PDB file of C-alpha atoms in Angstrom:
ATOM      1  CA  UNK A 185      -0.128   0.204  -0.176  1.00  0.00           C
ATOM      2  CA  UNK A 186       1.267   3.467  -0.892  1.00  0.00           C
ATOM      3  CA  UNK A 187       0.491   6.941   0.663  1.00  0.00           C
ATOM      4  CA  UNK A 188      -2.117   7.595  -1.220  1.00  0.00           C
ATOM      5  CA  UNK A 189      -4.740   7.403   1.581  1.00  0.00           C
ATOM      6  CA  UNK A 190      -2.262   9.268   4.262  1.00  0.00           C
ATOM      7  CA  UNK A 191      -3.440  12.134   5.705  1.00  0.00           C
ATOM      8  CA  UNK A 192      -0.881  14.802   6.638  1.00  0.00           C
ATOM      9  CA  UNK A 193      -1.652  16.509  10.355  1.00  0.00           C
ATOM     10  CA  UNK A 194      -0.451  19.813  10.635  1.00  0.00           C
ATOM     11  CA  UNK A 195       1.776  20.235  14.087  1.00  0.00           C
ATOM     12  CA  UNK A 196      -0.174  22.258  16.431  1.00  0.00           C
ATOM     13  CA  UNK A 197       2.041  24.856  18.173  1.00  0.00           C
ATOM     14  CA  UNK A 198       1.657  24.558  22.028  1.00  0.00           C
ATOM     15  CA  UNK A 199       2.219  28.076  22.690  1.00  0.00           C
ATOM     16  CA  UNK A 200      -0.984  29.225  21.599  1.00  0.00           C
ATOM     17  CA  UNK A 201      -2.495  27.524  24.989  1.00  0.00           C
ATOM     18  CA  UNK A 202      -0.226  28.663  27.543  1.00  0.00           C
ATOM     19  CA  UNK A 203      -2.106  31.989  28.328  1.00  0.00           C
ATOM     20  CA  UNK A 204      -5.748  29.855  28.605  1.00  0.00           C
ATOM     21  CA  UNK A 205      -3.792  27.440  30.875  1.00  0.00           C
ATOM     22  CA  UNK A 206      -1.995  30.070  32.821  1.00  0.00           C
ATOM     23  CA  UNK A 207      -5.188  31.755  33.646  1.00  0.00           C
ATOM     24  CA  UNK A 208      -6.590  29.049  34.766  1.00  0.00           C
ATOM     25  CA  UNK A 209      -3.767  28.455  37.591  1.00  0.00           C
ATOM     26  CA  UNK A 210      -4.230  30.157  40.836  1.00  0.00           C
ATOM     27  CA  UNK A 211      -1.773  32.757  39.700  1.00  0.00           C
ATOM     28  CA  UNK A 212      -2.279  36.626  40.040  1.00  0.00           C
ATOM     29  CA  UNK A 213      -1.175  39.578  37.975  1.00  0.00           C
ATOM     30  CA  UNK A 214       2.288  40.159  37.388  1.00  0.00           C
ATOM     31  CA  UNK A 215       3.505  36.849  38.655  1.00  0.00           C
ATOM     32  CA  UNK A 216       0.772  35.006  36.215  1.00  0.00           C
ATOM     33  CA  UNK A 217       2.607  36.864  33.458  1.00  0.00           C
ATOM     34  CA  UNK A 218       6.035  35.949  34.276  1.00  0.00           C
ATOM     35  CA  UNK A 219       5.042  32.314  34.471  1.00  0.00           C
ATOM     36  CA  UNK A 220       3.537  32.616  31.118  1.00  0.00           C
ATOM     37  CA  UNK A 221       6.577  34.026  29.766  1.00  0.00           C
ATOM     38  CA  UNK A 222       8.907  31.471  31.266  1.00  0.00           C
ATOM     39  CA  UNK A 223       6.495  28.608  29.920  1.00  0.00           C
ATOM     40  CA  UNK A 224       6.671  30.176  26.375  1.00  0.00           C
ATOM     41  CA  UNK A 225      10.338  29.951  26.259  1.00  0.00           C
ATOM     42  CA  UNK A 226      10.403  26.425  27.501  1.00  0.00           C
ATOM     43  CA  UNK A 227       8.280  25.723  24.593  1.00  0.00           C
ATOM     44  CA  UNK A 228      10.634  27.246  22.290  1.00  0.00           C
ATOM     45  CA  UNK A 229      13.340  25.100  23.709  1.00  0.00           C
ATOM     46  CA  UNK A 230      11.076  22.106  23.230  1.00  0.00           C
ATOM     47  CA  UNK A 231      10.619  22.645  19.493  1.00  0.00           C
ATOM     48  CA  UNK A 232      14.340  23.412  18.932  1.00  0.00           C
ATOM     49  CA  UNK A 233      14.862  19.852  20.933  1.00  0.00           C
ATOM     50  CA  UNK A 234      12.296  18.014  18.685  1.00  0.00           C
ATOM     51  CA  UNK A 235      10.225  17.163  22.014  1.00  0.00           C
ATOM     52  CA  UNK A 236       6.817  18.651  20.507  1.00  0.00           C
ATOM     53  CA  UNK A 237       6.977  16.149  17.375  1.00  0.00           C
ATOM     54  CA  UNK A 238       4.531  13.627  18.039  1.00  0.00           C
ATOM     55  CA  UNK A 239       3.143  14.764  21.074  1.00  0.00           C
ATOM     56  CA  UNK A 240      -0.086  16.559  22.181  1.00  0.00           C
ATOM     57  CA  UNK A 241      -0.022  20.204  22.970  1.00  0.00           C
ATOM     58  CA  UNK A 242      -1.907  20.370  26.521  1.00  0.00           C
ATOM     59  CA  UNK A 243       1.104  17.756  27.572  1.00  0.00           C
ATOM     60  CA  UNK A 244       3.912  19.943  26.629  1.00  0.00           C
ATOM     61  CA  UNK A 245       2.042  23.021  28.230  1.00  0.00           C
ATOM     62  CA  UNK A 246       1.638  21.521  31.342  1.00  0.00           C
ATOM     63  CA  UNK A 247       5.087  20.475  31.729  1.00  0.00           C
ATOM     64  CA  UNK A 248       6.316  23.989  30.796  1.00  0.00           C
ATOM     65  CA  UNK A 249       3.788  25.482  33.043  1.00  0.00           C
ATOM     66  CA  UNK A 250       4.799  23.223  36.200  1.00  0.00           C
ATOM     67  CA  UNK A 251       8.653  23.917  35.752  1.00  0.00           C
ATOM     68  CA  UNK A 252       8.110  27.601  35.363  1.00  0.00           C
ATOM     69  CA  UNK A 253       5.840  28.194  38.120  1.00  0.00           C
ATOM     70  CA  UNK A 254       8.133  26.056  40.310  1.00  0.00           C
ATOM     71  CA  UNK A 255      10.965  28.552  38.952  1.00  0.00           C
ATOM     72  CA  UNK A 256       8.927  31.494  40.091  1.00  0.00           C
ATOM     73  CA  UNK A 257       8.117  30.135  43.465  1.00  0.00           C
ATOM     74  CA  UNK A 258       4.654  29.051  43.074  1.00  0.00           C
ATOM     75  CA  UNK A 259       3.411  25.926  44.622  1.00  0.00           C
ATOM     76  CA  UNK A 260       1.305  24.247  41.927  1.00  0.00           C
ATOM     77  CA  UNK A 261       1.185  20.500  42.127  1.00  0.00           C
ATOM     78  CA  UNK A 262       1.112  18.248  39.035  1.00  0.00           C
ATOM     79  CA  UNK A 263      -2.358  17.209  39.955  1.00  0.00           C
ATOM     80  CA  UNK A 264      -3.294  21.032  39.709  1.00  0.00           C
ATOM     81  CA  UNK A 265      -1.548  21.078  36.201  1.00  0.00           C
ATOM     82  CA  UNK A 266      -2.744  17.992  35.021  1.00  0.00           C
ATOM     83  CA  UNK A 267      -6.255  18.997  35.898  1.00  0.00           C
ATOM     84  CA  UNK A 268      -6.016  22.295  34.048  1.00  0.00           C
ATOM     85  CA  UNK A 269      -4.550  20.894  30.901  1.00  0.00           C
ATOM     86  CA  UNK A 270      -6.752  18.144  31.128  1.00  0.00           C
ATOM     87  CA  UNK A 271      -4.579  15.346  31.081  1.00  0.00           C
ATOM     88  CA  UNK A 272      -3.207  12.329  33.383  1.00  0.00           C
ATOM     89  CA  UNK A 273      -0.410  13.142  36.044  1.00  0.00           C
ATOM     90  CA  UNK A 274       1.595  10.010  34.714  1.00  0.00           C
ATOM     91  CA  UNK A 275       1.560  11.711  31.222  1.00  0.00           C
ATOM     92  CA  UNK A 276       2.722  15.020  32.701  1.00  0.00           C
ATOM     93  CA  UNK A 277       5.277  13.140  34.226  1.00  0.00           C
ATOM     94  CA  UNK A 278       6.708  11.435  31.326  1.00  0.00           C
ATOM     95  CA  UNK A 279       6.893  14.954  29.578  1.00  0.00           C
ATOM     96  CA  UNK A 280       8.621  16.430  32.508  1.00  0.00           C
ATOM     97  CA  UNK A 281      11.165  13.164  32.289  1.00  0.00           C
ATOM     98  CA  UNK A 282      11.595  13.938  28.429  1.00  0.00           C
ATOM     99  CA  UNK A 283      12.212  17.385  29.463  1.00  0.00           C
ATOM    100  CA  UNK A 284      15.390  16.372  31.870  1.00  0.00           C
ATOM    101  CA  UNK A 285      17.008  14.371  29.318  1.00  0.00           C
ATOM    102  CA  UNK A 286      17.620  17.419  26.760  1.00  0.00           C
ATOM    103  CA  UNK A 287      20.097  19.996  26.848  1.00  0.00           C
ATOM    104  CA  UNK A 288      18.008  22.564  28.058  1.00  0.00           C
ATOM    105  CA  UNK A 289      17.976  20.662  31.538  1.00  0.00           C
TER     106      UNK A 289
END
């Protein structure tokens, strides 16, 4: 069988969801903007390291937001983030593990 029936699905940029997910977290004001900006930069690094290929955008956003929130001193749990991005905690932990295996870590 050839590629005649193959459908090309475009890769969705996860960064378009960061702001929406960040607003759902319990982070207020200027600090929320800092978390969003850091999460956006993490998504850019994920693009560079090819982590985004073959993964759902919400999982990547969840990992980026969890790292960004911790970096800025906010205590968001993996469960809190998983609930916001509507995915399982185990998947979120897997994305974090993948992120740790990149040069960014």
